[in-house]
Every structure is written in C-alpha cells, then in structure tokens.
Coordinates of C-alpha atoms in Angstrom, one line a residue:
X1 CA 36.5 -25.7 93.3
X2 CA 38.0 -28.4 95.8
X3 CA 41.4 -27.6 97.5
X4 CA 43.7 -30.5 98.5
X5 CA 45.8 -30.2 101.9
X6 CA 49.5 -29.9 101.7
X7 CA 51.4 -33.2 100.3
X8 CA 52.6 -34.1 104.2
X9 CA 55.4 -36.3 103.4
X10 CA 57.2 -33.2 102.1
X11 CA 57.3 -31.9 105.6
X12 CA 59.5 -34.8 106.6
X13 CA 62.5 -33.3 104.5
X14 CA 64.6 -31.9 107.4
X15 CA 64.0 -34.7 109.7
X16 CA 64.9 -37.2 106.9
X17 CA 68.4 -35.2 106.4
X18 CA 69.1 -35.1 110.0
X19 CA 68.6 -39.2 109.7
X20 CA 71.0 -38.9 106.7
X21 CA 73.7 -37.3 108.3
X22 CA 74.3 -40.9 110.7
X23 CA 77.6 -42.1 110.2
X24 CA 75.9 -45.5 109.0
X25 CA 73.3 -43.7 107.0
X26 CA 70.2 -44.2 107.2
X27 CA 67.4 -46.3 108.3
X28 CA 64.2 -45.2 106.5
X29 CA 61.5 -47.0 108.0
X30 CA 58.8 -44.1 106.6
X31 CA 57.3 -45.5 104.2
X32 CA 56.0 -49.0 103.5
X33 CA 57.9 -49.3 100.2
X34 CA 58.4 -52.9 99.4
X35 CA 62.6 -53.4 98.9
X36 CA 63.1 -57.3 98.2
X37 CA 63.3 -58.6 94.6
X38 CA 59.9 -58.7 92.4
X39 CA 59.9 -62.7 92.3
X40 CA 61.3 -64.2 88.8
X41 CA 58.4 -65.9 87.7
X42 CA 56.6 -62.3 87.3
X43 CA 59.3 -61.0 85.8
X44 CA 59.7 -63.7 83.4
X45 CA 55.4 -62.9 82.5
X46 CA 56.1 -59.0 82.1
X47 CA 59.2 -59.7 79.9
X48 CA 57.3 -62.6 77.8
X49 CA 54.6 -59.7 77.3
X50 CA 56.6 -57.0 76.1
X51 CA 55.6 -57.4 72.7
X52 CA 52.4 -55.5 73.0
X53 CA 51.8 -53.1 70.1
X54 CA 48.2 -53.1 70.7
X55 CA 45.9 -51.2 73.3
X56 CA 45.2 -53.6 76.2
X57 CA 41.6 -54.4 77.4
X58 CA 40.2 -52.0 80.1
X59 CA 38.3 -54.9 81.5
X60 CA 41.6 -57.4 81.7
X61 CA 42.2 -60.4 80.1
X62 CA 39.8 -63.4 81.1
X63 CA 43.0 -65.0 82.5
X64 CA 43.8 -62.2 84.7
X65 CA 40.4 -61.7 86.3
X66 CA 40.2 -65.4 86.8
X67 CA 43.3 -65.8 88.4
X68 CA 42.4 -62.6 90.6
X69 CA 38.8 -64.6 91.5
X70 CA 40.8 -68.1 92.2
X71 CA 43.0 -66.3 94.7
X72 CA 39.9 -64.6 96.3
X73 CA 38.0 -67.9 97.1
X74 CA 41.6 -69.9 97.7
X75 CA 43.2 -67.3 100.2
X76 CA 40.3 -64.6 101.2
X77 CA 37.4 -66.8 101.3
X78 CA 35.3 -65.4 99.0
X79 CA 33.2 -68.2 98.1
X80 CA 31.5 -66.6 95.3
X81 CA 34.2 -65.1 93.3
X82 CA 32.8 -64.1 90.1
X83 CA 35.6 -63.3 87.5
X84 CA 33.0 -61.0 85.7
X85 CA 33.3 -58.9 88.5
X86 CA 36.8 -58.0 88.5
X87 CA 38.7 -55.0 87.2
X88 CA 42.0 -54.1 87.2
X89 CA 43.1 -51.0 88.3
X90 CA 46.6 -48.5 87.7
X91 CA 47.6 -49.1 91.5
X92 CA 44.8 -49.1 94.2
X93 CA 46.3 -45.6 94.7
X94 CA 44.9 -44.0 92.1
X95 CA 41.2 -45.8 92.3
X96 CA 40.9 -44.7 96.1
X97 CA 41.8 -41.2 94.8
X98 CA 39.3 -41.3 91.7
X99 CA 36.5 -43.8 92.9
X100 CA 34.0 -41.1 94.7
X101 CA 34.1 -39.5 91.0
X102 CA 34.2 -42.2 89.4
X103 CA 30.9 -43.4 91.3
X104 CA 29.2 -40.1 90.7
X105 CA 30.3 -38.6 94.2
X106 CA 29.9 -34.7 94.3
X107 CA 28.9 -31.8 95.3
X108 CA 26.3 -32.5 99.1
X109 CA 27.3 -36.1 98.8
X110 CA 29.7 -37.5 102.3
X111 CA 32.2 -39.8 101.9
X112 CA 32.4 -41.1 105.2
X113 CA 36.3 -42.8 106.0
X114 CA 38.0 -44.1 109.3
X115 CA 39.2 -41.2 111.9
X116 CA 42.8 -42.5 111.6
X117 CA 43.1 -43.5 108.0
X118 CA 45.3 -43.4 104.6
X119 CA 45.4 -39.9 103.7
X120 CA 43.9 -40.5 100.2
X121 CA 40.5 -41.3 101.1
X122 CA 40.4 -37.7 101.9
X123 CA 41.4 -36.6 98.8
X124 CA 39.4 -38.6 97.0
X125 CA 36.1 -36.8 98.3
X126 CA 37.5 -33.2 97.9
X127 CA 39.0 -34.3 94.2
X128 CA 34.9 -35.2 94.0
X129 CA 33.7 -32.2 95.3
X130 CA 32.0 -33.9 98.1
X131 CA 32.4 -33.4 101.7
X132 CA 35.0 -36.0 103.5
X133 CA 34.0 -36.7 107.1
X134 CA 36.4 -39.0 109.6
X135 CA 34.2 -40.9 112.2
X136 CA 35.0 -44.4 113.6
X137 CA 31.5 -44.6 114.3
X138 CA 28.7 -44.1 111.7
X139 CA 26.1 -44.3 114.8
X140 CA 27.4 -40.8 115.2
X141 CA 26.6 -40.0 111.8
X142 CA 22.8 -39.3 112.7
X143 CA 20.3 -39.4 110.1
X144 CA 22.9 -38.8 107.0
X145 CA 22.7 -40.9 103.8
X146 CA 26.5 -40.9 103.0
X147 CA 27.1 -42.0 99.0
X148 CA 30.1 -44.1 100.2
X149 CA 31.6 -45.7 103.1
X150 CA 35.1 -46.6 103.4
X151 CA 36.6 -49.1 105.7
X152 CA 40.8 -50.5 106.1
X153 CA 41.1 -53.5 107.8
X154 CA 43.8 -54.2 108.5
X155 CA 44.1 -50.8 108.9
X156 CA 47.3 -48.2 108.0
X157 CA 48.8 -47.0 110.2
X158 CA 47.4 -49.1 112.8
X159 CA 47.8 -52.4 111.9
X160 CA 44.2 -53.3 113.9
X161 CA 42.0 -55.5 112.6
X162 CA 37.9 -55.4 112.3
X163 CA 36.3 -58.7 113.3
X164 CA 33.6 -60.0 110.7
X165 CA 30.9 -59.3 113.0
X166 CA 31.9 -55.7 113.1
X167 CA 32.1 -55.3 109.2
X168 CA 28.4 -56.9 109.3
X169 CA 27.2 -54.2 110.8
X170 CA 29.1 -51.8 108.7
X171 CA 27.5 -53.8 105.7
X172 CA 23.9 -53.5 107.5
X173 CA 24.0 -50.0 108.4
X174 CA 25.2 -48.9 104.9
X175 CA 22.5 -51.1 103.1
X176 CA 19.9 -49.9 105.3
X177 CA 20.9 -46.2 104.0
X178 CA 21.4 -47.0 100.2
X179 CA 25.6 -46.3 100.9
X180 CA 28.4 -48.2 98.8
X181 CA 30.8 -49.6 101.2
X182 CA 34.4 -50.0 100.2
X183 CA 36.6 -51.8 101.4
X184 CA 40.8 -51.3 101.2
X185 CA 42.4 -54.6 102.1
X186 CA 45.6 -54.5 100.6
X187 CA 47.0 -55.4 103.9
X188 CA 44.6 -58.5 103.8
X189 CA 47.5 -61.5 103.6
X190 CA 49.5 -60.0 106.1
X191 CA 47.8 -61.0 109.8
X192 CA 50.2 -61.5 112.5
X193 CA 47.6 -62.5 115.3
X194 CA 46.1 -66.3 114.3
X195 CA 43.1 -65.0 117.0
X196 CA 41.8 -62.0 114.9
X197 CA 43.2 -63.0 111.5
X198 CA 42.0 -60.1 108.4
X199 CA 38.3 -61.0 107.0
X200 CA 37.5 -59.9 103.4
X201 CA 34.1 -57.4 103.2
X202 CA 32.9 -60.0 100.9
X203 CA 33.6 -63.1 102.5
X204 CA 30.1 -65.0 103.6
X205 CA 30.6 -64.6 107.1
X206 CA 30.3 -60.7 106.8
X207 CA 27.6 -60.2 103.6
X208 CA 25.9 -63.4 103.9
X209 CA 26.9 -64.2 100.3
X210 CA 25.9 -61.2 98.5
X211 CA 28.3 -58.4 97.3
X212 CA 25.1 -56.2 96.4
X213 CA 26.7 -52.3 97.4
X214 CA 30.0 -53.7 98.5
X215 CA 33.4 -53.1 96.5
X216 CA 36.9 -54.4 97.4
X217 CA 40.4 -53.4 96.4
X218 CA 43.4 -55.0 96.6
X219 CA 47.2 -54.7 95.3
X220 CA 49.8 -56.3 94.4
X221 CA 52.1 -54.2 95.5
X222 CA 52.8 -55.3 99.2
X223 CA 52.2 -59.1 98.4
X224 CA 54.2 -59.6 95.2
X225 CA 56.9 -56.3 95.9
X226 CA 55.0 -55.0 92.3
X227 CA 54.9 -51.3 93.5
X228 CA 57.0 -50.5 90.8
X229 CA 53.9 -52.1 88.1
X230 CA 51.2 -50.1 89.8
X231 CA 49.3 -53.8 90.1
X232 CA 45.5 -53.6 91.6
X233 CA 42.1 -54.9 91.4
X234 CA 38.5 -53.6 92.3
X235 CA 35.8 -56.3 93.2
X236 CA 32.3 -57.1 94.4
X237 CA 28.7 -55.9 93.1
X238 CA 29.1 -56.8 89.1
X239 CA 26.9 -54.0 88.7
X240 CA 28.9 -51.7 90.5
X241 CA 32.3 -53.1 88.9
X242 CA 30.2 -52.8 85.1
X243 CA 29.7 -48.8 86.0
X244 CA 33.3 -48.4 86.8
X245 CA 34.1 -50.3 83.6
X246 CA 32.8 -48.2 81.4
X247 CA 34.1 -44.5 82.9
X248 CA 37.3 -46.1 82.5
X249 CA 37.0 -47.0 79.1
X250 CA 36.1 -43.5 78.5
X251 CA 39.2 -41.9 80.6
X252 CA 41.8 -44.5 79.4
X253 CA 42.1 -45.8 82.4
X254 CA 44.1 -49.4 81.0
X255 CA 46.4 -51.3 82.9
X256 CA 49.4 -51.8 80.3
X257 CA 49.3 -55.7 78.9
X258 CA 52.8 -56.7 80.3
X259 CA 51.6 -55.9 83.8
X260 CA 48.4 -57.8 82.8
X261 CA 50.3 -60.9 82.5
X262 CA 52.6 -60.3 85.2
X263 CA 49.3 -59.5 87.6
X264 CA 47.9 -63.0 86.0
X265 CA 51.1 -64.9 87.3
X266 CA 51.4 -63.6 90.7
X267 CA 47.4 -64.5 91.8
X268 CA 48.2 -67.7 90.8
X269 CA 51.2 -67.8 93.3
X270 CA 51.0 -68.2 97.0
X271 CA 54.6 -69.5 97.5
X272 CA 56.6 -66.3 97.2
X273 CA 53.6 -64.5 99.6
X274 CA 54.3 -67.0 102.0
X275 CA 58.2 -66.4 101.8
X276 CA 58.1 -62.9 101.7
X277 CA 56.0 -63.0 105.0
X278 CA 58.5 -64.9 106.3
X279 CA 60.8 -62.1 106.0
X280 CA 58.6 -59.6 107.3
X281 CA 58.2 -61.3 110.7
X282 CA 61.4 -61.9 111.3
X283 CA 61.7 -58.0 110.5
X284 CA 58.6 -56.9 112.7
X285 CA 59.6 -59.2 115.2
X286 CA 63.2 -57.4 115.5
X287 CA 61.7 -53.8 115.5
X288 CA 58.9 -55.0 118.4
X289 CA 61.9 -56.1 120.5
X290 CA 64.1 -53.2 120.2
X291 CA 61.1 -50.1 120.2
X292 CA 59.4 -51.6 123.1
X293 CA 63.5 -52.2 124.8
X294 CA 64.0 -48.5 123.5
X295 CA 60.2 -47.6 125.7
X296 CA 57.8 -47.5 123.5
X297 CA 54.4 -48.8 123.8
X298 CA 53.0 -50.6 120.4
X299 CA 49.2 -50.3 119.8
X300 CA 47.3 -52.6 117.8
X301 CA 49.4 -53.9 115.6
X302 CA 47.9 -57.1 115.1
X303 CA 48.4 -56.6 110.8
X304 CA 49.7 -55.5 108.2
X305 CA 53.2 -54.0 107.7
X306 CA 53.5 -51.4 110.1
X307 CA 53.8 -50.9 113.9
X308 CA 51.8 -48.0 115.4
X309 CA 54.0 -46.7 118.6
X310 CA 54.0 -44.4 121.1
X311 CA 56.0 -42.8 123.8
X312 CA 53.2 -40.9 125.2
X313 CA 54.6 -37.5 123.8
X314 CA 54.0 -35.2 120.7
X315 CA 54.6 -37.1 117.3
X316 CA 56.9 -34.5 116.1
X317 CA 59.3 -34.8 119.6
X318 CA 59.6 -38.7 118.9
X319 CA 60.3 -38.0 114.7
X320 CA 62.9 -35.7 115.7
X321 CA 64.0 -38.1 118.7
X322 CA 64.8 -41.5 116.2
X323 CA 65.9 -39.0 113.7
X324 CA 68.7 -38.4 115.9
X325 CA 69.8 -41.7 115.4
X326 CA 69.8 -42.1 111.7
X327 CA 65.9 -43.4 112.2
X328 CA 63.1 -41.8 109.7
X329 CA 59.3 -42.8 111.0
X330 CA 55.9 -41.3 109.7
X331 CA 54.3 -39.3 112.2
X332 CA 50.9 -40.2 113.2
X333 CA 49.7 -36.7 112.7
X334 CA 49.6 -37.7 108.9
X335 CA 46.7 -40.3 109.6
X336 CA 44.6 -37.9 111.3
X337 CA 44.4 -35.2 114.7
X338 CA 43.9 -38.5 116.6
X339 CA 47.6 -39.7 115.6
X340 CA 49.4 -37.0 117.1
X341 CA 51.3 -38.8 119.6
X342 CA 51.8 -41.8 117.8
X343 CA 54.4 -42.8 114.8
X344 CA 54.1 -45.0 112.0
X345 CA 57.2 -47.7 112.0
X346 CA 57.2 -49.9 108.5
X347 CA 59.4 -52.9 108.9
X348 CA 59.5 -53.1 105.1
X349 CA 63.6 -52.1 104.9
X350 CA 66.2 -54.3 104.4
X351 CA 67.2 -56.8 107.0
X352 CA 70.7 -55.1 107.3
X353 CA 68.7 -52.0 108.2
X354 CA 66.4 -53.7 110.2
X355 CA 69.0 -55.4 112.2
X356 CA 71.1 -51.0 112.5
X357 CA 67.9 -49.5 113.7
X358 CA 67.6 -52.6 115.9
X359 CA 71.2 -51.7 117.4
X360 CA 70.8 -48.1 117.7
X361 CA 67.7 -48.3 119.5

C-alpha cells in the first residue's frame, strides 16, 4: 500500500490569515495561478463547442494534435513534430501524477526526479508503488536501471534553466540504461535570459532527431491563462504516446470536446503568449527590484514564472516575515530538504497587487 505525504499547501493556512488581516488585503504571490482574462478567441472556440452531446475522442481531434505539432516546430523547435504522436491530457497535473502507472511503473521500479522539484513527481511514484528518489545527478545513481527519468527545465521553483548539452547527456545516460525520460516544460515559453533561453527534450540539438524513450508535456495553462480548462498535451516516442493511448481509453481518460476546440485555437496563437509575457515582465521586473531593495538575494531565476529568493535564514522565519506585511510566498521546503532557506515568489497576481507588495516591501 503506497502512502502519500501531507497535502503541504494546507500548512500555509495561518500564515495566509495573518497576510489577510493587512489593512489592504492581501498579496498572494503563493501560487502560480494565472489571473488575467482567458483570451476571446478561446473563449469564442469553447463556446462554439458547447454543443457536444457525444463522447469526445481520447486521441484528440486531428485538428487539435496538428495545431499542438505546428506550435512545437514553430516556437520549440521540434523539427520533427509528428501530430500522430500527440495526446491530450486532463491538465499535465494529473498525467505527472498517473504517468509511472500509466507506463507500467511499480513495485522495485525508481522513478528518478530533480532534488528540488514539483511536489507531484513524487507522488506519482508512490501512487505507482515504485520507489521516488531526488538526485540532481544520476552519476550518483550507481549501477540502477531507473524505469523513468524526470527532468523541469525551466525548472519550479527555481526558474533555472538546463542547457541542451546538459539534457544530451540526460538523454544518453537514460538510453544507455533502457530509462524513459520525461520531460515537464510547461514553463518552456517563458525564458527571461536571451543567453540560456529554455530548449525542448526533443528538439534536434538535444536527441539528434529522434524522440525514441523520450516524452514531453506541456500546458496550456500558464501560456493561454486555461487553468480553469485543465488544457495539456504529452509528446515524443509514437510508440510510447500509442501505449498511453490506449490505458486511457480504458480509464476514460478524455479531454471534454469544448476544451478540444479551445486547446486547437490557442496552439495556433502566438500573439496573446507574447502579450501576456509582456505583462509578466513588467511584473517580475517589479518584484526583482523591490525583494532584492527589501535584501533578498534571487537565485537562478533565469525562467519561468517564479523567483526563487533568499535571505539566508529558515524558510518558515521569511514566510512568517512577508506574511507580516499582507505578503503570502511558498516556502521552499515544499520543493524538497534542499529548499529550506529559500521561498517561492510567483509574479502571476495582478498588477495592482504587484505594484502593493512592491510598496510594502
């Protein structure tokens, strides 16, 4: 029987009512929940849908998947996007959760993730009955044949960024062990340094064109604000993708057709991704300036939608610290032991917030 740690946002409560209690409320920069509008166009696709009295396909609709294959060889790079090979998914949350079982992980299988790392690739082992191990590096591993591999690049909470030549080697060691490697990259549009910008697992430069053992994810839900539509994909080795097609079909695992249509829409769209990262610099930007004014000491960094700061002290002192002044953070401690005197800062509020923890700080 697999047991599952405690649910560690729930040990925010107190600290998120102290933040409450500010006279001008508060700031909740926690949790990287998007909070600008879902853009009209996919709105317009999900309402044009909504006539859908029939069950939707488990594999997508050919114009989804190649919409989803267009944007990975028009923005990732992925020169040989094959629309064959891509399957939707309920939210990537719920894949990184299911995918060791779903891959026939279990019981003395290792499912090897980063030391600092999205709490759900964790669970996703235990849920499998296979052992989770944390290790940065896999040299350290020894002779073990782990049954998958998971890298984040860009990485939460960090923000840092794995250079292709880095990933190659990932991709090597794990082919040279028969290992899947997975790879989260939700994050993947959202580079802030133009000298190490996000490289996809699949792109040429890291697997030398083949996608043989190698799976992506990726969501809409930080590029199109579609958290609400639980909006994903899966991607890479067909076969792979084809083996994960049919457990679904089996479990029910169907993204409903309105989202379908709505997911087809916003692939095809870079112009609101560009706009909404617009906003999100001018928010990060903002935050930098006032945490490191405030003393704080940001760390990697270079991606996605979260700074990772310190102020060289216990995680817990600094939550309680902003809390103080109407600020809510994630503690590092959530991402692993080796966060425990860092915090987790999303600059995914409002700008009016941004711009009240900006003056409180």
């Amino acid at each position: 029987m697999f047991t599952l740690p405690d649910f560690p946002w729930d040990r925010l409560a107190p600290y998120k009512e102290r933040a409450l209690a500010h006279p001008d409320g508060i700031v909740d920069l926690s949790v990287g929940t998007p909070v600008d509008p879902t853009p009209e166009p996919i709105r317009e696709a999900l309402a044009a849908a909504a006539d859908a009295p029939g069950y939707p396909q488990t594999y997508g609709t050919p114009a989804l998947r190649e919409s989803v294959a267009g944007w990975l060889r028009r923005r990732a790079g992925v020169s040989g996007a094959d629309p064959d090979a891509v399957l939707p998914v309920i939210g990537t949350k719920e894949l990184v959760a299911w995918l060791p079982t779903l891959l026939g992980a279990g019981p003395g299988d290792k499912v090897v993730f980063p030391e600092l790392a999205y709490p759900t690739y964790d669970v996703g082992a235990r849920l499998a009955g296979a052992a989770p191990v944390a290790t940065d590096g896999l040299l350290a591993l020894g002779p073990v044949n782990p049954k998958i591999v998971w890298v984040n690049s860009p990485s939460n909470p960090t923000g840092k960024v794995l250079p292709a030549e880095h990933l190659r080697k990932v991709v090597a060691w794990a082919r040279g062990r028969g290992a899947i490697v997975v790879s989260d990259e939700c994050y993947l549009e959202f580079g802030w340094d133009e000298e190490r910008p996000p490289v996809s697992i699949l792109h040429p430069d890291v697997c030398d064109g083949s996608h043989e053992g190698l799976l992506a994810v990726n969501s809409l839900s930080k590029r199109s604000n579609l958290a609400g539509y639980r909006a994903g994909f899966v991607t890479g080795d067909l076969a792979l993708v084809k083996r994960l097609l049919e457990v679904r079909k089996h479990a029910g695992m169907i993204v409903p057709a309105p989202v379908q249509a709505a997911m087809t829409v916003a692939f095809a769209d870079d112009a609101h991704v560009d706009e909404q990262r617009g906003r999100y610099a001018r928010r990060r930007a903002a935050l930098r300036e006032a945490f490191e004014r405030h003393g704080f000491r940001i760390d990697h960094s270079e991606a996605s939608l979260y700074l990772w700061a310190t102020r060289d002290e216990p995680c817990w002192d600094t939550v309680a610290h902003l809390s103080s002044l109407g600020v809510l953070v994630g503690p590092g401690e959530f991402y692993g032991p080796a966060g425990a005197r860092h915090i987790r800062i999303a600059f995914t509020a409002t700008d009016e917030r941004v711009a009240a923890a900006a003056q409180r700080l």
